Every structure is written in C-alpha cells, then in structure tokens.
Amino acid sequence: MAVIQSPLPGIFYHKPTPEDPPFRLTGDDVAVGDTIGLVEVMKTFIEIKSEIPGKFEGYAIADGSPVTAGETLAELSD
Amino acid sequence: MTIERLFIANRGEIAVRIIRAARDLGITTIQAYSVADADMLAVKLADEAVCVGPAASKDSYLNIERIMNAIQATSADAVHPGYGFLAENPKFARAVEEAGIRFVGPSAATIERMGDKVAARQAAEAAGVPVVPGSNGRIETVDEAAVIAAEVGYPVMIKAAAGGGGRGIRVAEDEEQLRNLAPQARAEAEAAFGDGGLYLERAVRSPRHIEVQILGDGTNAVHCYERECSLQRRRQKVWEEAGADCLDEETRDSLCASAVALARSVGYRGAGTLEYLYDEASNEFFFIEMNTRIQVEHPISEMITGVDLVQEMIKVAGGAPLSMSQDQITRTGHAIEVRINAEDPMLQFMPWPGKLETMTIPEGEGIRFDHFLYEGYQIPPFYDSLLGKVIVHGVDRADAINKLKGALNDLELVGLKTTIPLHLALADDPEVQAGNFHTQWLEPWLAAGNLAAAATTGGGS
C-alpha cells in the first residue's frame, strides 16, 4: 500500500467542481502524473498528482476537509 | 443614535484596522473568528470575540445565518463587514437592517443596485458620468450583440451582467469571434451566477486603472481624490498610488466631480470607490464599476488627505452627517501602498502559509505598516494571502518611491516567503520610476524574467 500526501496545508477536494464526479473511484487505475484531487491554499487550487502508479484504494479524508502538509490524502495498492 | 457595540464580520489586517478605528471612537469591539483564526491578532485586540464556525469560509465568514446569530448573541448594535466575504452581499446587509442593527456601509438596496453592472452603468449615465461605449442594458440574442458591437466598435468585451472579479469576461476582435464567444459566455454566466444576462462594451487597450474614493452620509457626498492601481497581476492590484500623476488638474477635477455626482445621485452612505479606466492617449476616463465598501488600498488616500476613512464610515453609519466639507479636504504629497502577500514571487507566486519567527517593522515619518502579524504566528492556509501593506507618504512621487525602498529594506519577516522582493524590483525599475505603466504592463514584465534578473543582481540600488 502506498500513500499520496498533501504537499501543502489547505482544504482538500475530491472533485474538480462541486457538480463533477470525484477524480478517482475505488478500483480505478492511477498512472504517474494523474490528478487525484485539489488542495485549496490561500484561494489557489493546487492539483495533487500521483508520483506512483497503482490501483486507487480510496480517499483518506473527506471531501472539503482541512488538511495539513504531509497528511495522507489517498491510498494506492500495487 | 451612536454606535456602542461594533461587530467585525471579517478577519486579517482589515479587522485590526477596524478595531483600532472603533477603539479610538470609544466603541466596544466584538471580533468574529473561525476555528482556524482563534489566535489571530484581531481576536487578541478586540474587547470581545465570538467563534462563527469552521475553517472553511463558506461555513464561517460567508455564512449569513451563523454571522447573524453571533451578532445577535453578542448584542452588537452595528456591523462592519470590511472588504471581501459578505461586504457587498445585499442579502447580508438586508438581514442586518431587518434585525434593527446598523450596517457600516450603504443600504442593501444600494449594494444591490451598484453590484449589478448594468444597473450601475445606468445610474452612472443618469448622473452624467462617462461610461465605456457599450450596450444600453442586457443583450438577449447573438444577433442583437452583433448589431450593437458594430455600433460600439471592435474589439468588444462580453461580460456577465451578474459577474465580478473578472470572471466570465471575453474579448471578441470581430463579428465571427463574437458569434463564437457570446453563447459560451451566456452558458458560463448561467452556470456561475444563475443569471445568463450579458452586456457588451468597447475593450479599451492598455488602460490605466484609476479610482476615486468617496464618502457619503446618505445626503451629502465628498471625494478624497483619486488612486492609480494599474500595476496588477491576474486582475489583483499589487501596487497602488495616490494620486494619479498621469492626470492633469482639469481631468482630475472632472473625474472626482463625476464620482461625487454619482454618489450623491444614489444617496450613498459610507465609504465607496468608483473605478474607472483611463485612456492616456485620448485623455478620456470611463466609469466601470463601484465598490460599495472600504478597499484594501484606502490608507494611501488617508495619507494624502489626513481623513480617517474607517472612522468616518463608522460615524456616518451611526447617523452622523459627514464631519467635513469638500473644501476642507486637501491633498498633500504622494502616497504608495504595496501589498505584502504570503507568496513566493520566485516560484509563480505559490502561496506560502508559513510561521512567522521574528519580525522587524519599518518606522519613520510617512511610513505605515497595516498588518495582522505577530512573532510566532502561524499563517492559516484557508484565506487570502494578504499579510499586510507597506504604505509610504512623500513630498512627491520620487520621494515616495525612495521612502518605499527604505521601508521595504527595513521590513523583515523571518520564516515567511513574501512579495517584498517583487516590490523592491518594481521600485528599482526605470519604467515604474517614470510612471510608464498600465493594467497590462506587469504580467509581461514578470513573464520576461525581470524579477529573476533583479534577484540575481541583488536588486540594483
């Protein structure tokens, strides 16, 4: 099991906009460079990209929740 | 009826500014704060403080129900909304009015009217204020847009009637582009604002942004002269000046008189700003919109006139008439404000919500630093990146720029990345020193690597 961490503190979003589906669903394939979420920091949205390939195992924290730098956002399996 | 208990429905540096102004008027201050802001400076300075919800703005500073509950629970008799958040939300102003509490700003009806670009433009025209040539109201069809654009002259801007902050604006160079872009703009406005209304106006190339500070008491209105805010990045002001040295006296007088005429015609109460585009080549100015609140850059107008704008807006909200007449407001010297943001200018202005370790604040005659910092403060990542504003007042523009350099060199915020290097590089730039810029100047200057070059050479003088 591998994890994707937040590079910055802020608010984590699963979706590109509130009306859209999440970037990834459990069981989806994730390639290097795929966006899995957004962190809003000081009104700027930073795309969170996977640095590793794997199968998406789910988000570790709820959509729209505050996160700290280094906090686990999502998990991937090999 | 004077105000006794003022609720501050905002955060950051403007909350600190409002608390200081209210305290000097002998008013008790009640500061709203989110869970993430429990340790902010405004909470420490206010007489009382009340938590209004979680970190996310939509659940706290933007939540009308929660803010209203806190206002009533603390028995406030007035509310200062600051800027941003609910400051220009007519629903909030109306809720405050209906609760029998004074809103430090204009009436909900005025906020609503001036917040609708079409209605604001009509009010301006009715008061004899020049506006950018464009459609007289909403446009319903693409064919109608094409006919009006031909009259107004290309290039034209397509704007959402309900929009703001530059959202939904498109520029069409010719009719073919207009026919492509108008349906997209309508769909986007409908999605973003629930209102697909559009209007058109001529795109003024490379304009300067000039605005006029006004004050009103519901009957009378005065101006505190103009500001120039042409140095912008992503439509956000970066560096602001009072006055606009590019204007001759005659143009300045007619610009400021037009702002007062509009403020008076709508029975404006409080502090407000009329924004204009200024076309230097033709010496023409055009009203674009009115901001019905105190602005970030208000201190430069205070520096050149000596008027305390925040105190004055609180006094008129309490029912007092304006405490000065127009002939008592004079301008002296030149003032500049630069915005110190928690961003790394060397890394595409990436937000930098760090922890402030130690701080040295510039001091001296004509130097002011409005901020909400203290040593050991962890900047929360949830809100705007504005940390503070360095404001200087000199005998003229060149003196103000020199003073600005000194103040920026003296300002030390250890532990943070900030936009101080950007402002030092701008202060050293020959074009900035000559005042040769417009609203489209800064982004190409940054893209050309001028900031990185200044950093490598140590920023020159």
Coordinates of C-alpha atoms in Angstrom, one line a residue:
Chain A
M1 CA 0.0 0.0 0.0
A2 CA 1.3 3.4 -1.0
V3 CA 0.0 6.8 0.0
I4 CA -0.3 10.2 -1.7
Q5 CA 0.4 13.1 0.7
S6 CA -0.5 16.7 0.6
P7 CA 2.4 19.0 -0.2
L8 CA 0.7 22.0 1.4
P9 CA -1.8 22.7 4.1
G10 CA -5.3 23.8 2.9
I11 CA -8.7 22.3 2.1
F12 CA -8.8 19.0 0.1
Y13 CA -11.3 18.4 -2.6
H14 CA -12.1 15.1 -4.3
K15 CA -13.8 16.8 -7.3
P16 CA -12.8 19.4 -9.9
T17 CA -16.0 21.3 -9.2
P18 CA -18.9 20.5 -6.7
E19 CA -21.0 19.3 -9.6
D20 CA -18.4 16.9 -11.1
P21 CA -17.7 13.3 -10.1
P22 CA -14.5 12.6 -8.0
F23 CA -11.2 12.4 -9.9
R24 CA -10.9 8.7 -9.0
L25 CA -13.2 6.0 -7.7
T26 CA -12.0 2.9 -5.7
G27 CA -10.6 0.3 -8.0
D28 CA -9.6 2.9 -10.8
D29 CA -6.1 2.7 -12.3
V30 CA -3.8 5.6 -11.4
A31 CA -0.8 6.5 -13.7
V32 CA 2.1 8.7 -12.8
G33 CA 1.0 12.3 -13.2
D34 CA -2.7 11.7 -12.8
T35 CA -4.6 14.2 -10.8
I36 CA -6.4 12.7 -7.8
G37 CA -7.6 15.8 -6.0
L38 CA -7.2 19.5 -5.4
V39 CA -5.8 21.4 -2.4
E40 CA -7.0 24.9 -2.0
V41 CA -4.4 27.0 -0.3
M42 CA -5.0 30.7 0.1
K43 CA -7.6 30.8 -2.7
T44 CA -5.2 29.0 -5.1
F45 CA -6.1 25.5 -6.2
I46 CA -3.1 23.1 -6.4
E47 CA -3.6 19.9 -8.4
I48 CA -2.5 16.8 -6.5
K49 CA -0.8 14.4 -8.9
S50 CA 0.3 10.9 -8.2
E51 CA 4.0 10.2 -8.3
I52 CA 3.5 6.5 -8.5
P53 CA 1.3 4.1 -10.5
G54 CA -1.3 1.8 -8.8
K55 CA -4.9 1.0 -8.1
F56 CA -6.9 3.6 -6.3
E57 CA -7.9 2.4 -2.8
G58 CA -9.9 5.5 -1.8
Y59 CA -9.6 8.9 -0.2
A60 CA -8.2 9.1 3.3
I61 CA -10.1 12.2 4.3
A62 CA -13.5 13.6 3.4
D63 CA -14.2 16.0 0.5
G64 CA -13.9 19.6 1.6
S65 CA -11.9 18.9 4.8
P66 CA -8.9 20.8 6.1
V67 CA -5.5 19.1 5.6
T68 CA -2.0 19.7 7.0
A69 CA 1.2 19.5 4.9
G70 CA 2.3 15.8 4.8
E71 CA -1.1 14.4 5.6
T72 CA -2.2 11.3 3.7
L73 CA -4.9 12.2 1.1
A74 CA -5.4 8.9 -0.7
E75 CA -4.1 5.3 -0.8
L76 CA -3.0 3.2 -3.7
S77 CA -2.3 -0.5 -4.0
D78 CA 0.2 -2.2 -6.3
Chain B
M1 CA -28.1 57.2 17.9
T2 CA -24.4 56.5 18.1
I3 CA -22.8 53.1 17.9
E4 CA -21.7 51.4 21.1
R5 CA -21.0 47.8 20.2
L6 CA -19.4 47.1 16.8
F7 CA -19.3 43.6 15.4
I8 CA -16.4 42.9 13.0
A9 CA -17.5 40.4 10.4
N10 CA -14.1 39.9 8.8
R11 CA -10.6 38.9 9.6
G12 CA -6.9 39.6 8.9
E13 CA -5.4 43.1 8.6
I14 CA -8.7 44.9 7.9
A15 CA -10.2 43.5 11.1
V16 CA -7.2 45.0 13.0
R17 CA -7.7 48.3 11.2
I18 CA -11.4 48.5 12.1
I19 CA -10.7 47.6 15.8
R20 CA -8.2 50.4 16.1
A21 CA -10.6 52.9 14.4
A22 CA -13.5 51.9 16.6
R23 CA -11.4 51.9 19.8
D24 CA -10.4 55.5 19.1
L25 CA -14.1 56.4 18.9
G26 CA -14.7 54.8 22.3
I27 CA -16.7 51.9 20.7
T28 CA -16.6 48.3 22.2
T29 CA -15.4 45.8 19.5
I30 CA -16.6 42.3 19.0
Q31 CA -14.5 40.2 16.7
A32 CA -15.9 37.2 14.7
Y33 CA -13.4 34.4 14.1
S34 CA -13.4 30.9 12.6
V35 CA -11.9 27.8 14.3
A36 CA -8.7 28.4 12.3
D37 CA -8.4 32.0 13.4
A38 CA -8.8 31.7 17.2
D39 CA -5.2 33.0 17.6
M40 CA -5.3 35.9 15.1
L41 CA -4.3 39.4 16.2
A42 CA -7.8 40.9 15.8
V43 CA -9.1 38.4 18.4
K44 CA -6.4 39.4 20.8
L45 CA -7.0 43.2 20.3
A46 CA -10.9 43.2 20.3
D47 CA -12.8 43.7 23.6
E48 CA -14.8 40.5 22.9
A49 CA -14.6 37.7 20.3
V50 CA -17.0 35.0 19.1
C51 CA -16.4 31.9 17.1
V52 CA -18.6 31.8 13.9
G53 CA -17.8 28.3 12.5
P54 CA -15.2 26.0 11.0
A55 CA -12.1 27.0 8.9
A56 CA -13.8 27.0 5.5
S57 CA -15.1 30.5 4.8
K58 CA -18.4 29.2 3.4
D59 CA -19.1 27.7 6.9
S60 CA -17.9 30.8 8.8
Y61 CA -17.2 34.2 7.4
L62 CA -19.5 33.7 4.4
N63 CA -22.3 32.0 6.4
I64 CA -25.0 34.7 6.8
E65 CA -27.1 32.6 9.3
R66 CA -24.1 31.9 11.6
I67 CA -22.8 35.5 11.4
M68 CA -26.3 36.9 12.2
N69 CA -26.7 34.5 15.2
A70 CA -23.3 35.7 16.5
I71 CA -24.3 39.4 16.0
Q72 CA -27.5 38.9 18.0
A73 CA -25.9 36.7 20.7
T74 CA -23.3 39.4 21.4
S75 CA -25.9 42.2 21.4
A76 CA -24.0 44.2 18.8
D77 CA -25.7 47.4 17.6
A78 CA -23.6 47.7 14.4
V79 CA -21.7 45.5 12.0
H80 CA -18.6 46.4 10.0
P81 CA -18.2 44.0 7.0
G82 CA -14.6 45.0 6.0
Y83 CA -13.9 44.0 2.4
G84 CA -14.5 40.7 0.6
F85 CA -16.6 38.0 2.4
L86 CA -20.1 39.5 3.0
A87 CA -19.1 43.1 2.5
E88 CA -21.0 43.5 -0.8
N89 CA -23.7 40.9 -0.2
P90 CA -27.1 42.6 -0.3
K91 CA -28.8 39.6 1.5
F92 CA -26.4 40.1 4.4
A93 CA -26.9 43.9 4.5
R94 CA -30.7 43.3 4.4
A95 CA -30.6 40.7 7.2
V96 CA -28.6 43.2 9.3
E97 CA -31.1 46.0 8.5
E98 CA -34.1 43.8 9.3
A99 CA -32.6 42.9 12.7
G100 CA -32.5 46.6 13.5
I101 CA -28.7 46.7 13.5
R102 CA -26.6 49.3 11.7
F103 CA -24.6 48.2 8.7
V104 CA -21.4 50.1 8.3
G105 CA -21.9 50.7 4.6
P106 CA -24.7 51.7 2.2
S107 CA -28.2 50.3 2.3
A108 CA -28.9 46.8 0.9
A109 CA -30.8 48.4 -2.0
T110 CA -27.7 50.5 -2.9
I111 CA -25.4 47.5 -2.7
E112 CA -27.8 45.5 -4.9
R113 CA -28.1 48.3 -7.4
M114 CA -24.4 49.1 -7.7
G115 CA -23.5 45.4 -7.6
D116 CA -25.4 44.8 -10.9
K117 CA -23.1 46.1 -13.6
V118 CA -26.0 47.0 -15.9
A119 CA -27.9 48.9 -13.2
A120 CA -24.6 50.6 -12.0
R121 CA -23.9 51.7 -15.6
Q122 CA -27.4 53.2 -16.0
A123 CA -27.0 55.0 -12.6
A124 CA -23.7 56.4 -13.8
E125 CA -25.1 57.6 -17.2
A126 CA -28.0 59.2 -15.4
A127 CA -25.6 61.2 -13.2
G128 CA -23.6 62.3 -16.2
V129 CA -20.6 60.1 -15.6
P130 CA -18.8 58.9 -18.7
V131 CA -19.0 55.1 -19.3
V132 CA -17.3 52.9 -21.8
P133 CA -19.3 52.8 -25.0
G134 CA -21.4 49.7 -25.0
S135 CA -24.9 48.1 -24.9
N136 CA -27.6 50.0 -23.0
G137 CA -28.5 47.1 -20.8
R138 CA -28.8 43.4 -21.3
I139 CA -28.4 41.6 -24.6
E140 CA -30.7 38.7 -25.2
T141 CA -29.6 37.3 -28.6
V142 CA -26.4 36.8 -30.5
D143 CA -27.8 38.8 -33.5
E144 CA -28.6 41.7 -31.2
A145 CA -25.0 41.5 -29.8
A146 CA -23.6 41.7 -33.4
V147 CA -25.6 44.8 -34.2
I148 CA -24.5 46.6 -31.0
A149 CA -20.9 45.5 -31.4
A150 CA -20.8 47.1 -34.8
E151 CA -22.0 50.4 -33.3
V152 CA -19.7 50.3 -30.3
G153 CA -16.7 49.3 -32.4
Y154 CA -14.4 46.3 -32.1
P155 CA -12.7 44.9 -30.1
V156 CA -15.6 44.4 -27.6
M157 CA -15.7 42.8 -24.2
I158 CA -18.5 40.4 -23.4
K159 CA -19.4 40.5 -19.7
A160 CA -21.8 38.7 -17.4
A161 CA -24.3 41.2 -16.0
A162 CA -24.1 39.4 -12.6
G163 CA -20.4 38.8 -12.8
G164 CA -17.4 40.1 -10.8
G165 CA -13.7 39.8 -10.3
G166 CA -13.1 39.4 -14.0
R167 CA -15.0 36.2 -14.3
G168 CA -16.8 35.5 -17.5
I169 CA -15.2 38.3 -19.5
R170 CA -14.3 37.5 -23.1
V171 CA -12.8 39.8 -25.8
A172 CA -14.0 39.5 -29.4
E173 CA -11.9 41.0 -32.2
D174 CA -14.5 40.7 -34.9
E175 CA -18.1 39.5 -35.5
E176 CA -17.0 35.9 -36.2
Q177 CA -15.3 35.7 -32.7
L178 CA -18.3 37.4 -31.2
R179 CA -20.7 34.8 -32.6
N180 CA -18.5 32.1 -31.2
L181 CA -17.9 33.6 -27.8
A182 CA -21.3 35.0 -26.8
P183 CA -23.1 31.7 -26.4
Q184 CA -20.1 30.4 -24.3
A185 CA -20.2 33.5 -22.1
R186 CA -24.0 33.1 -21.6
A187 CA -23.7 29.4 -20.6
E188 CA -20.8 30.2 -18.2
A189 CA -22.7 33.1 -16.6
E190 CA -25.8 30.9 -16.2
A191 CA -23.7 28.2 -14.5
A192 CA -21.7 30.6 -12.3
F193 CA -24.3 33.1 -11.3
G194 CA -27.7 31.5 -12.2
D195 CA -28.2 34.5 -14.5
G196 CA -27.2 34.3 -18.2
G197 CA -27.6 38.1 -18.8
L198 CA -24.8 39.6 -20.8
Y199 CA -23.7 43.0 -21.9
L200 CA -21.1 44.4 -24.3
E201 CA -18.6 47.2 -24.1
R202 CA -15.7 48.5 -26.1
A203 CA -12.4 47.0 -25.0
V204 CA -10.1 49.9 -24.1
R205 CA -6.5 48.8 -24.9
S206 CA -3.8 49.1 -22.3
P207 CA -5.8 51.4 -20.0
R208 CA -4.8 52.7 -16.6
H209 CA -6.9 51.8 -13.6
I210 CA -7.9 55.0 -11.8
E211 CA -10.4 55.1 -9.0
V212 CA -12.0 57.8 -6.8
Q213 CA -12.5 57.5 -3.0
I214 CA -15.8 58.9 -1.9
L215 CA -17.6 59.3 1.4
G216 CA -21.3 59.9 1.8
D217 CA -23.8 60.3 4.7
G218 CA -26.9 59.5 2.7
T219 CA -27.5 63.1 1.6
N220 CA -24.1 64.7 1.1
A221 CA -21.0 63.2 -0.6
V222 CA -17.4 64.2 -0.9
H223 CA -14.3 62.8 -2.6
C224 CA -10.8 62.1 -1.1
Y225 CA -9.2 62.3 -4.5
E226 CA -8.1 59.5 -6.8
R227 CA -5.8 56.5 -6.7
E228 CA -4.0 54.8 -9.5
C229 CA -3.9 51.0 -9.3
S230 CA -2.6 50.0 -12.7
L231 CA 0.1 47.5 -11.5
Q232 CA -2.0 44.3 -11.4
R233 CA -1.3 40.6 -11.7
R234 CA -4.3 38.3 -12.5
R235 CA -6.6 41.3 -12.1
Q236 CA -5.4 41.7 -8.5
K237 CA -3.8 45.0 -7.5
V238 CA -0.2 44.8 -6.5
W239 CA 1.0 48.4 -6.0
E240 CA -1.3 51.4 -5.6
E241 CA -0.7 55.2 -5.6
A242 CA -2.5 58.4 -4.5
G243 CA -2.7 60.5 -6.6
A244 CA -2.5 59.5 -10.2
D245 CA 0.4 61.6 -11.6
C246 CA -0.7 60.9 -15.2
L247 CA -3.7 63.2 -14.8
D248 CA -3.7 67.0 -15.4
E249 CA -5.6 69.2 -12.9
E250 CA -8.5 69.7 -15.1
T251 CA -9.0 66.0 -15.8
R252 CA -8.6 65.2 -12.1
D253 CA -11.2 67.8 -11.1
S254 CA -13.8 66.4 -13.6
L255 CA -13.0 62.8 -12.6
C256 CA -13.5 63.5 -8.9
A257 CA -16.6 65.6 -9.5
S258 CA -18.2 62.8 -11.6
A259 CA -17.6 60.4 -8.7
V260 CA -19.3 62.8 -6.2
A261 CA -22.2 63.3 -8.6
L262 CA -22.9 59.6 -8.8
A263 CA -22.5 59.1 -5.1
R264 CA -25.0 61.9 -4.4
S265 CA -27.4 60.7 -7.0
V266 CA -27.8 57.3 -5.3
G267 CA -27.9 58.8 -1.8
Y268 CA -24.7 56.9 -0.9
R269 CA -23.8 56.3 2.8
G270 CA -20.4 55.2 3.9
A271 CA -17.0 54.8 2.1
G272 CA -17.1 53.8 -1.5
T273 CA -14.9 53.7 -4.6
L274 CA -15.7 54.4 -8.2
E275 CA -13.4 52.6 -10.6
Y276 CA -12.5 54.0 -14.0
L277 CA -10.5 53.1 -17.0
Y278 CA -8.3 55.9 -18.2
D279 CA -7.1 56.1 -21.8
E280 CA -4.0 58.2 -21.6
A281 CA -3.8 58.7 -25.4
S282 CA -7.2 60.4 -25.6
N283 CA -7.3 61.7 -22.0
E284 CA -10.7 60.0 -21.6
F285 CA -11.9 58.3 -18.5
F286 CA -14.8 55.8 -18.3
F287 CA -16.7 54.6 -15.2
I288 CA -16.5 50.8 -14.9
E289 CA -17.9 49.9 -11.5
M290 CA -18.5 50.9 -8.0
N291 CA -17.2 49.1 -4.9
T292 CA -19.6 49.7 -2.0
R293 CA -17.1 49.1 0.8
I294 CA -13.8 50.1 2.2
Q295 CA -10.9 49.0 0.0
V296 CA -7.6 47.4 0.7
E297 CA -5.8 50.4 -0.6
H298 CA -7.7 53.0 1.4
P299 CA -4.7 54.1 3.5
I300 CA -3.0 55.9 0.6
S301 CA -6.0 58.2 0.4
E302 CA -5.8 58.7 4.2
M303 CA -2.1 59.6 3.9
I304 CA -2.6 62.4 1.3
T305 CA -5.8 63.9 2.8
G306 CA -5.4 63.2 6.6
V307 CA -9.0 61.8 6.6
D308 CA -9.6 58.6 8.7
L309 CA -11.9 56.8 6.2
V310 CA -12.7 53.9 8.6
Q311 CA -13.7 56.2 11.4
E312 CA -15.7 58.4 9.1
M313 CA -17.7 55.4 7.7
I314 CA -18.5 54.2 11.3
K315 CA -19.6 57.7 12.3
V316 CA -22.0 58.1 9.3
A317 CA -23.3 54.6 9.9
G318 CA -24.2 55.8 13.4
G319 CA -26.3 58.6 11.9
A320 CA -23.8 61.5 12.0
P321 CA -23.5 63.8 9.0
L322 CA -20.1 63.9 7.2
S323 CA -17.7 65.7 9.5
M324 CA -16.0 67.6 6.7
S325 CA -17.0 69.5 3.6
Q326 CA -15.2 69.2 0.3
D327 CA -13.2 72.4 0.7
Q328 CA -11.7 71.1 3.9
I329 CA -10.3 68.0 2.1
T330 CA -6.9 68.9 0.6
R331 CA -4.2 66.7 -0.9
T332 CA -0.6 66.9 0.1
G333 CA 2.3 64.9 -1.4
H334 CA 2.2 61.4 -2.9
A335 CA 1.5 58.1 -1.2
I336 CA 2.2 54.5 -2.3
E337 CA 0.9 51.2 -0.9
V338 CA 2.3 47.8 -1.8
R339 CA 0.7 44.5 -0.8
I340 CA 2.8 42.1 1.2
N341 CA 1.4 38.7 0.3
A342 CA 2.4 35.3 1.7
E343 CA 3.5 34.1 -1.7
D344 CA 6.9 33.1 -3.3
P345 CA 7.3 35.6 -6.2
M346 CA 10.3 33.5 -7.4
L347 CA 8.0 30.4 -7.7
Q348 CA 5.0 31.6 -9.7
F349 CA 3.6 33.3 -6.6
M350 CA 3.0 29.9 -4.9
P351 CA 1.1 30.5 -1.6
W352 CA 3.4 30.2 1.4
P353 CA 1.4 29.8 4.6
G354 CA 4.4 29.6 6.9
K355 CA 5.1 30.5 10.5
L356 CA 6.5 34.0 11.3
E357 CA 9.5 33.6 13.5
T358 CA 10.7 37.2 14.0
M359 CA 9.6 40.5 12.6
T360 CA 11.1 43.9 12.2
I361 CA 8.7 46.7 11.2
P362 CA 9.8 49.8 9.3
E363 CA 9.3 53.0 11.2
G364 CA 9.6 56.7 10.5
E365 CA 7.7 59.7 9.3
G366 CA 5.4 59.0 6.5
I367 CA 5.7 55.2 6.9
R368 CA 2.8 53.0 7.9
F369 CA 2.5 49.2 8.0
D370 CA -1.0 47.8 8.3
H371 CA -0.9 44.1 9.1
F372 CA -2.1 41.3 11.4
L373 CA 1.2 39.7 12.3
Y374 CA 3.0 38.9 15.5
E375 CA 6.1 36.8 16.2
G376 CA 5.2 33.1 16.4
Y377 CA 2.1 33.4 14.3
Q378 CA 1.2 30.5 12.0
I379 CA -0.4 31.9 8.9
P380 CA -3.6 29.8 8.2
P381 CA -3.8 28.4 4.7
F382 CA -7.6 28.9 4.4
Y383 CA -7.8 32.5 3.4
D384 CA -6.4 35.3 1.3
S385 CA -2.6 35.6 1.2
L386 CA -2.5 39.3 2.1
L387 CA -0.3 39.7 5.2
G388 CA -0.1 43.4 5.3
K389 CA 0.5 46.6 3.4
V390 CA 3.5 48.9 3.4
I391 CA 2.3 52.5 3.0
V392 CA 4.6 55.5 2.5
H393 CA 3.9 59.2 2.1
G394 CA 6.5 61.5 0.4
V395 CA 6.6 65.1 -0.8
D396 CA 6.3 63.8 -4.3
R397 CA 6.3 60.6 -6.3
A398 CA 10.1 60.2 -6.5
D399 CA 10.4 60.8 -2.7
A400 CA 7.6 58.3 -2.0
I401 CA 9.4 55.6 -4.1
N402 CA 12.7 56.3 -2.2
K403 CA 10.9 56.0 1.1
L404 CA 9.2 52.8 -0.1
K405 CA 12.6 51.2 -0.9
G406 CA 13.9 52.1 2.6
A407 CA 10.8 50.8 4.3
L408 CA 10.9 47.5 2.3
N409 CA 14.6 47.1 3.1
D410 CA 13.8 47.6 6.8
L411 CA 10.8 45.2 6.9
E412 CA 11.9 41.7 7.9
L413 CA 9.5 38.8 8.2
V414 CA 11.7 35.9 9.1
G415 CA 10.3 32.4 8.3
L416 CA 8.0 33.6 5.5
K417 CA 8.2 33.9 1.8
T418 CA 6.6 37.2 0.7
T419 CA 6.2 39.6 -2.2
I420 CA 8.8 42.0 -0.7
P421 CA 11.4 41.1 -3.5
L422 CA 8.8 41.9 -6.2
H423 CA 8.1 45.4 -4.8
L424 CA 11.9 46.1 -4.4
A425 CA 12.4 45.2 -8.1
L426 CA 9.5 47.3 -9.2
A427 CA 10.8 50.3 -7.1
D428 CA 14.1 50.0 -9.0
D429 CA 12.5 49.6 -12.4
P430 CA 13.1 52.7 -14.7
E431 CA 9.6 52.4 -16.2
V432 CA 7.9 52.3 -12.8
Q433 CA 10.0 55.2 -11.7
A434 CA 8.9 57.1 -14.8
G435 CA 5.2 56.1 -14.1
N436 CA 5.1 54.5 -17.6
F437 CA 2.7 51.6 -17.0
H438 CA -0.9 50.4 -17.5
T439 CA -3.0 47.5 -16.4
Q440 CA -1.4 45.2 -19.0
W441 CA 2.2 46.1 -18.0
L442 CA 3.1 43.9 -15.0
E443 CA 2.3 40.4 -16.3
P444 CA 4.5 40.7 -19.4
W445 CA 7.2 42.3 -17.2
L446 CA 7.1 39.2 -15.0
A447 CA 7.0 36.8 -17.9
A448 CA 10.1 38.4 -19.4
G449 CA 12.0 37.4 -16.3
N450 CA 12.6 40.9 -14.9
L451 CA 12.1 39.7 -11.3
A452 CA 14.6 36.9 -11.6
A453 CA 17.1 39.3 -13.2
A454 CA 16.7 41.8 -10.3
A455 CA 17.2 39.0 -7.7
T456 CA 20.4 37.8 -9.4
T457 CA 21.9 41.3 -9.5
G458 CA 20.8 42.0 -5.9
G459 CA 18.1 44.4 -7.0
G460 CA 20.3 47.2 -8.1
S461 CA 20.4 50.3 -5.9

